[in-house]
Short mmCIF file of C-alpha atoms in Angstrom, two decimals:
data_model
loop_
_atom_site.label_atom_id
_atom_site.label_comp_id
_atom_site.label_asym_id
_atom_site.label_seq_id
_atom_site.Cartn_x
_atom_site.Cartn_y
_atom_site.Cartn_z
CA UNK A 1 19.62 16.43 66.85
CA UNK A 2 23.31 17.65 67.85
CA UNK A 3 25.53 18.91 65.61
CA UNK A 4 28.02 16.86 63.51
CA UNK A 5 31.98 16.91 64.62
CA UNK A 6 33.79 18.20 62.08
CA UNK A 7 36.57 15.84 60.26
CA UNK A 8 39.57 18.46 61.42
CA UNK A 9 38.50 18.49 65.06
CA UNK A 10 38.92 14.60 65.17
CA UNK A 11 42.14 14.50 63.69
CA UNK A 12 43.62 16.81 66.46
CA UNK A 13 42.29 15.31 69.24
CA UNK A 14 43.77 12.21 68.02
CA UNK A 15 47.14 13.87 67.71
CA UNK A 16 46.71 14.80 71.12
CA UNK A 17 46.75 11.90 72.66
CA UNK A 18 49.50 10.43 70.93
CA UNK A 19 51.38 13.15 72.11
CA UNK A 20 50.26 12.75 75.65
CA UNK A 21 51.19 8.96 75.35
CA UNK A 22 54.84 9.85 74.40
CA UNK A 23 55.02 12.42 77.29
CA UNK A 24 57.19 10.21 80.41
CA UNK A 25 54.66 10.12 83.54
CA UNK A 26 55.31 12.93 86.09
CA UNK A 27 58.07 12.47 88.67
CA UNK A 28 56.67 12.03 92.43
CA UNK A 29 56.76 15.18 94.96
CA UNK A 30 59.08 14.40 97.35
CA UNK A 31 58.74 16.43 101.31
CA UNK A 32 61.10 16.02 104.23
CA UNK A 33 59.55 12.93 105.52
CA UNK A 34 59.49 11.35 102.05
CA UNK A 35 57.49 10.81 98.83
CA UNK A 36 54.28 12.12 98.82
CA UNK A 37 53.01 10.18 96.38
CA UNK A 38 55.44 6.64 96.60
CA UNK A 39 57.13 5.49 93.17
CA UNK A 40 55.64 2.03 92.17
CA UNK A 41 59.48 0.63 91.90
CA UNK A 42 60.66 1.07 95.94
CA UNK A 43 62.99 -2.16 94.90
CA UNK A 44 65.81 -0.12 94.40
CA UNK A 45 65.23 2.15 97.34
CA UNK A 46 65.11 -0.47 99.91
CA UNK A 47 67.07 -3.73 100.65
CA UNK A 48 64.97 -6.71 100.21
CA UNK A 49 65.17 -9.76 103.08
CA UNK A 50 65.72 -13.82 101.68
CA UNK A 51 61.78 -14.00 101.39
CA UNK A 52 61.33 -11.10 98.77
CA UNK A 53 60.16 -8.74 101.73
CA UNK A 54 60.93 -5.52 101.89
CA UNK A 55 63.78 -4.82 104.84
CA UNK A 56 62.78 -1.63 106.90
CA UNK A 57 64.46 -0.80 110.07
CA UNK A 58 61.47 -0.51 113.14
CA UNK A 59 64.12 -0.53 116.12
CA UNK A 60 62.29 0.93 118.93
CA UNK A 61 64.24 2.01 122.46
CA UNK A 62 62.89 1.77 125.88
CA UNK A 63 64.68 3.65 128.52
CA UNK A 64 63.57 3.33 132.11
CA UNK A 65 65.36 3.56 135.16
CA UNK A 66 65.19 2.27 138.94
CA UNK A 67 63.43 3.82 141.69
CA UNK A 68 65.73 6.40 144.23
CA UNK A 69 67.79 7.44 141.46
CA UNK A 70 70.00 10.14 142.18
CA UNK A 71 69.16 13.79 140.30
CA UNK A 72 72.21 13.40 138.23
CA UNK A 73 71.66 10.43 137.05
CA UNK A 74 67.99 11.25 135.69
CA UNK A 75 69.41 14.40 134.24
CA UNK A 76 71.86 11.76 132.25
CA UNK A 77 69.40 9.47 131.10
CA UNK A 78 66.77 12.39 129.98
CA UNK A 79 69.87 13.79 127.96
CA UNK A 80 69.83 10.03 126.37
CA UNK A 81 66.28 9.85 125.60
CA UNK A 82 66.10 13.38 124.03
CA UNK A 83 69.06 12.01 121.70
CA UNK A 84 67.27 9.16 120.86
CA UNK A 85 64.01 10.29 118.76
CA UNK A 86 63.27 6.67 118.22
CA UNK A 87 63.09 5.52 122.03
CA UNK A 88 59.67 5.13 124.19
CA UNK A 89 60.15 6.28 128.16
CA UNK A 90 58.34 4.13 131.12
CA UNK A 91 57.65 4.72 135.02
CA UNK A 92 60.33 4.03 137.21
CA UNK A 93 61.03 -0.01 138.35
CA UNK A 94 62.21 -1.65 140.92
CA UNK A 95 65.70 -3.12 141.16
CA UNK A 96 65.05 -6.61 142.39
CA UNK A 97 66.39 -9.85 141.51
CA UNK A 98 62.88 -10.03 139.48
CA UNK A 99 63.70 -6.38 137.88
CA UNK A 100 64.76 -8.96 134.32
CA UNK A 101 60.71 -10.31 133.73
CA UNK A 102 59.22 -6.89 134.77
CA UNK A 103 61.74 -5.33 131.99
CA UNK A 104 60.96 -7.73 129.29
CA UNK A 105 57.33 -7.60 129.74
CA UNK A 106 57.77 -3.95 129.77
CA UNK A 107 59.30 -3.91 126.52
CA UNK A 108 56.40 -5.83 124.83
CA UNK A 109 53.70 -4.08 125.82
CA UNK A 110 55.61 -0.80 124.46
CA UNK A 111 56.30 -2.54 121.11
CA UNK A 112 60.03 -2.23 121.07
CA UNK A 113 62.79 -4.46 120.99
CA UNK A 114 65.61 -2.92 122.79
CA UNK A 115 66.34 -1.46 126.26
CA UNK A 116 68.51 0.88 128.10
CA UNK A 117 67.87 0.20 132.46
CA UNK A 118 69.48 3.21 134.48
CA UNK A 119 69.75 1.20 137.89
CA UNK A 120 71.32 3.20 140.59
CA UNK A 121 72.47 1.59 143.45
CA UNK A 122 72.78 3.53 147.06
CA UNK A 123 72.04 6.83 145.43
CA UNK A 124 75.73 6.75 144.34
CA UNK A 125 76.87 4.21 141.74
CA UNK A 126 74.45 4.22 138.15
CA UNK A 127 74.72 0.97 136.39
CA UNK A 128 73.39 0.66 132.87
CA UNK A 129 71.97 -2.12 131.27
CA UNK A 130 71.98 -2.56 127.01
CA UNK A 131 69.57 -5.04 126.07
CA UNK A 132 67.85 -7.03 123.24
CA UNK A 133 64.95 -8.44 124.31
CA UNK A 134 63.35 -10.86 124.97
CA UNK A 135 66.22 -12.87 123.70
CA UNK A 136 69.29 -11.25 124.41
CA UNK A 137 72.17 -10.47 124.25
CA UNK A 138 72.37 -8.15 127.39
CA UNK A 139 75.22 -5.78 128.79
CA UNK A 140 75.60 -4.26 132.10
CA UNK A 141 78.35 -1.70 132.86
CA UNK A 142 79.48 0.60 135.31
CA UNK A 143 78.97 4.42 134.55
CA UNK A 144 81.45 6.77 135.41
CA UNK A 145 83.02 10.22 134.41
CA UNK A 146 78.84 11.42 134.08
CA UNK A 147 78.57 15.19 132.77
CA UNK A 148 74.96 16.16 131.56
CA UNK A 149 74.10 18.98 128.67
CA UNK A 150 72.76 21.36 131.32
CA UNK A 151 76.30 21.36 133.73
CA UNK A 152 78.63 21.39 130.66
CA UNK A 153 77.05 24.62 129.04
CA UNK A 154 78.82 23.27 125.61
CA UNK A 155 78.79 25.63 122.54
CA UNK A 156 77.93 23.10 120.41
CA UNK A 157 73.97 22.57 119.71
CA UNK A 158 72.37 20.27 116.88
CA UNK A 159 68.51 19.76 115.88
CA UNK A 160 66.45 17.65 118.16
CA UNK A 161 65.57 14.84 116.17
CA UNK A 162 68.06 14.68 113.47
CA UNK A 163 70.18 11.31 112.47
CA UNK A 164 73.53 11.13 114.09
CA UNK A 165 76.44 9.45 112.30
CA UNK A 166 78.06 6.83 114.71
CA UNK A 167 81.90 6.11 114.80
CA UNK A 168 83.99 3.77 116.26
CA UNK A 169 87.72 3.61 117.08
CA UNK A 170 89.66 1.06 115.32
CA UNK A 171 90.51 -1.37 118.64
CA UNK A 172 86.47 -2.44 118.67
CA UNK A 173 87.55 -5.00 115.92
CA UNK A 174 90.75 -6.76 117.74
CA UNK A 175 88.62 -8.60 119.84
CA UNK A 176 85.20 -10.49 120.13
CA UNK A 177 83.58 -8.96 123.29
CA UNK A 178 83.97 -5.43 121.46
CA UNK A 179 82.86 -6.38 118.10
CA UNK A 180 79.64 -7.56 120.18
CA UNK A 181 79.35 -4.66 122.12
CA UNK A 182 79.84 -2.48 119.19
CA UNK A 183 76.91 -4.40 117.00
CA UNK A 184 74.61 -4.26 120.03
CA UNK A 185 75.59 -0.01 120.00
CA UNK A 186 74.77 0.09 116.47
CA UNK A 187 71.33 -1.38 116.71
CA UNK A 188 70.33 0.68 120.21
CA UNK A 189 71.86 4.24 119.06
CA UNK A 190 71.32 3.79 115.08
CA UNK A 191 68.21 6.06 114.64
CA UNK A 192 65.94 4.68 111.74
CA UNK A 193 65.57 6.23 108.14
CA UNK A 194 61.60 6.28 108.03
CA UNK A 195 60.77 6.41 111.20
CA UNK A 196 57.98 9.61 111.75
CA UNK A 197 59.76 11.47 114.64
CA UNK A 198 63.59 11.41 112.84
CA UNK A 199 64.97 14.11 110.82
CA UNK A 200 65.99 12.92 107.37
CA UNK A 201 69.78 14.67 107.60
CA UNK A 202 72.63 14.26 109.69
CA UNK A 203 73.94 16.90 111.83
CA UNK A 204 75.84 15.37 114.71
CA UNK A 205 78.52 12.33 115.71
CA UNK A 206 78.05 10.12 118.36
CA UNK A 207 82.02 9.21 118.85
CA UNK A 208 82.36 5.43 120.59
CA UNK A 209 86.09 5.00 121.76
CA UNK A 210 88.12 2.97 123.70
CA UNK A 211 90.48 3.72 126.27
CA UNK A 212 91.81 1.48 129.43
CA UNK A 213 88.93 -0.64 128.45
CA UNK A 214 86.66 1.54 129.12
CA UNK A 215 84.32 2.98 126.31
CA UNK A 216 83.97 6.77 126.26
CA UNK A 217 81.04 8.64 124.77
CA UNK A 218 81.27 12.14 123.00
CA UNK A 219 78.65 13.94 120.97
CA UNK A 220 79.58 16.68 118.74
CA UNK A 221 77.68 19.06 116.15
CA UNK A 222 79.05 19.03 112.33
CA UNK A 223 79.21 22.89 111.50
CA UNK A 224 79.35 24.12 108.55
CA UNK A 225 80.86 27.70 107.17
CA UNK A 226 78.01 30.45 106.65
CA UNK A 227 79.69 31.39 103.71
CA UNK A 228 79.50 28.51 101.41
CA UNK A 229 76.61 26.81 100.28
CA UNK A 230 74.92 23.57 102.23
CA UNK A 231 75.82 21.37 99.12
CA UNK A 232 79.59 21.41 99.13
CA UNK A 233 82.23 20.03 97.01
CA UNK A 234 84.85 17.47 97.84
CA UNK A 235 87.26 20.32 98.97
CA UNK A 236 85.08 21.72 100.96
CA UNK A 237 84.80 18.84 103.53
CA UNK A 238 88.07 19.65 105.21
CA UNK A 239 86.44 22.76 106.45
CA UNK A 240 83.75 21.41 108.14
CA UNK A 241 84.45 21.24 112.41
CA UNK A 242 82.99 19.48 115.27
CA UNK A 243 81.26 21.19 118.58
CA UNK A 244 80.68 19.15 121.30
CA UNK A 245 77.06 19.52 122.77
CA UNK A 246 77.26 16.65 125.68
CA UNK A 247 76.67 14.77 127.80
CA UNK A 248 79.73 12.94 128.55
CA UNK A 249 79.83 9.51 130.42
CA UNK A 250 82.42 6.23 130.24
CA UNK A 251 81.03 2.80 130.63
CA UNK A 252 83.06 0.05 132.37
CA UNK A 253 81.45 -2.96 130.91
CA UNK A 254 80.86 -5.78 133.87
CA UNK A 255 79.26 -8.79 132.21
CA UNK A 256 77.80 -9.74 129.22
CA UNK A 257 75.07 -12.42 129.32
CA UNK A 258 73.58 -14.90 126.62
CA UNK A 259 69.97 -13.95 127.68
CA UNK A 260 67.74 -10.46 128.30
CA UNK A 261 68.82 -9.33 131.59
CA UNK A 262 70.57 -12.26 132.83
CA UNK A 263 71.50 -16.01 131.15
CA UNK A 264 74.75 -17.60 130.53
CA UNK A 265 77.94 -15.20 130.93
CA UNK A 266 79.37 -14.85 127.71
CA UNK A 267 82.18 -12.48 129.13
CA UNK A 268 83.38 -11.25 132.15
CA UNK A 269 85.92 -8.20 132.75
CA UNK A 270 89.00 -9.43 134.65
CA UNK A 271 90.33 -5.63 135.39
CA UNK A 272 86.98 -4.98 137.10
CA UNK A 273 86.37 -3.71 141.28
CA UNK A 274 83.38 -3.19 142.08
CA UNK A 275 83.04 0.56 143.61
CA UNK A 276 81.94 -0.79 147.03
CA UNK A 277 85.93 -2.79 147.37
CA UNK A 278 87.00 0.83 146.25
CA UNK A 279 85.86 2.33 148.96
CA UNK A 280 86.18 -0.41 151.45
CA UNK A 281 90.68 -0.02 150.69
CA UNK A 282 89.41 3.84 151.55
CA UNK A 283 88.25 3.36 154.42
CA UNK A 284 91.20 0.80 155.81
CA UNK A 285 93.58 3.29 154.47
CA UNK A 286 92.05 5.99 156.87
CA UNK A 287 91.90 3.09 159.24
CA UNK A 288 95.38 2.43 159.19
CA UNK A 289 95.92 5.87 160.01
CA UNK A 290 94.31 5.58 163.23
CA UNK A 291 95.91 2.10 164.04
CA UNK A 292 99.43 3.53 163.49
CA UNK A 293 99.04 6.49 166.11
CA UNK A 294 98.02 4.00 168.41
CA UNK A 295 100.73 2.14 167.88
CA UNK A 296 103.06 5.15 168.33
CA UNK A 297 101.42 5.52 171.91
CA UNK A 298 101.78 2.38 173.05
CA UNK A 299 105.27 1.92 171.96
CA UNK A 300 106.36 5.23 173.48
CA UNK A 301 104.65 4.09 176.99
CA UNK A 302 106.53 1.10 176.49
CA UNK A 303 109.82 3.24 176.24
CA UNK A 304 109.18 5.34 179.38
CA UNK A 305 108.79 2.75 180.97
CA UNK A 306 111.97 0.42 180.32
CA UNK A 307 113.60 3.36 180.21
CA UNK A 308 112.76 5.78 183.15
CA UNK A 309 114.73 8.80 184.11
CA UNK A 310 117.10 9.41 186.98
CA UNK A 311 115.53 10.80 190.13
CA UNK A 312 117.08 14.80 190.33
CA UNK A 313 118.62 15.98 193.30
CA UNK A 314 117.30 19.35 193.50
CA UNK A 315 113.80 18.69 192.75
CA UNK A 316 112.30 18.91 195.74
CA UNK A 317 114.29 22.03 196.85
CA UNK A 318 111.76 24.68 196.56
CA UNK A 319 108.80 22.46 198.00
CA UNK A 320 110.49 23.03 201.81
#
């Protein structure tokens, strides 16, 4: 037979646990990408939708472009996708009429529920579409003013990956077309919090402004002094600068349409030409050129001859 506990050895493991009842359960270890170990109460964490679910942000961004794209242009939308840590890449389509049904069913099969569409158009003009599919709304603008990372050579350089803080000027609120244009930005460019390839820190702007209705794009890099330490007081926010890192580009919106890649026209931009009537005046300009010196001809021809010269008298001297 065992031995017999003794009466003191009871009474302190007894004590024990009452003191390991009163102890407060261990707080979670947290790790870049999140809790390790989840807290039971995520209600205050997240934002929870009219059904009790719990909202989570699983935006997903596919970026494709048209066949016979110029080298700058890919350059462009590779700068894009390597800003966007969120965004899926597909082969190259076709710009047809039919290009809107080959996009959507693209963007199923990938799981996502945006687009960007790089379509250029006779190796010289890049159009870019912003959609939501398969529903819509849908944008398509003209890009100009194109400078890529790799041509700029920009001081500036952030961590791949990493959140980007997006601002707006303060004109994308006077009227409806921008406040649309501005929501459908937010959702496209707005990396997610949780999602597994995304930094969980911000260290870069992604400036949106507006300028002879055009919107311009600008991406800088937040630096901070070496000096001070990364958490940094209120007065220490006024020393913090920007360094651009690229690319550059300005969108000339076109149309904006009810549905994915076509639909009803909700808007249409009255101050827009269309790059081919650009260079169509060009070309008449250099024609007119040419018209006007033949015009000079003929009217000088036509002034010889109402008004010829008197025969001279010795002109014929020498010839005897």
């Amino acid at each position: 037979m065992g031995k017999k506990r003794k009466h003191t050895e009871t009474l302190v493991s007894a004590e024990e646990k009452s003191k390991k009842n009163d102890i407060a359960p261990e707080r979670p270890e947290r790790t870049l990408f999140g809790w390790k170990n989840k807290p039971q109460n995520e209600e205050n964490e997240r934002e929870k939708v009219g059904n009790g679910d719990v909202f989570r942000n699983k935006e997903k961004v596919l970026i494709t472009c048209s066949r016979r794209i110029n080298f700058r242009y890919r350059h462009l939308m590779l700068n894009v996708a390597s800003l966007l840590p969120h965004s899926k890449r597909d082969n190259k389509v076709e710009s047809k009429e039919s290009k809107g049904a080959t996009l959507n069913e693209l963007v199923e099969l990938k799981s996502c529920s945006s687009c960007l569409f790089f379509e250029c158009r006779k190796h010289k003009d890049l159009y870019l579409w912003m959609a939501k599919c398969p529903n819509g709304p849908s944008v398509k603008f003209l890009v100009n003013a194109v400078h890529t990372m790799e041509e700029l050579k920009l001081t500036g350089n952030h961590l791949k990956g990493s959140r980007p803080l997006l601002t707006f000027s303060a004109n994308f609120d006077e009227e409806p077309h921008w406040k649309l244009l501005k929501e459908l930005i937010l959702q496209i460019f707005q990396t997610p919090k949780d999602h597994r390839k995304v930094k969980p820190f911000y260290d870069h702007v992604f400036a949106f402004s507006i300028l002879d209705n055009h919107i311009w794009f600008r991406n800088y890099q937040i630096t901070v002094p070496h000096n001070e330490s990364t958490k940094m007081d209120r007065g220490g926010l006024d020393k913090m600068t920007l360094t651009e890192v690229g690319p550059r580009f300005c969108l000339n919106p076109i149309k904006i349409f009810g549905g994915s890649f076509g639909g009803p026209t909700l808007y249409e931009n009255p101050f827009y030409i269309s790059p081919n009537q650009i260079r169509s005046l060009q070309k008449k300009k250099k024609a007119g050129r040419y018209a006007k010196k033949v015009k000079a001809k003929t009217r000088r021809k036509m002034h010889e001859l109402a008004n010829p010269m008197e025969r001279d008298e010795l002109a014929d001297m020498w010839k005897e």
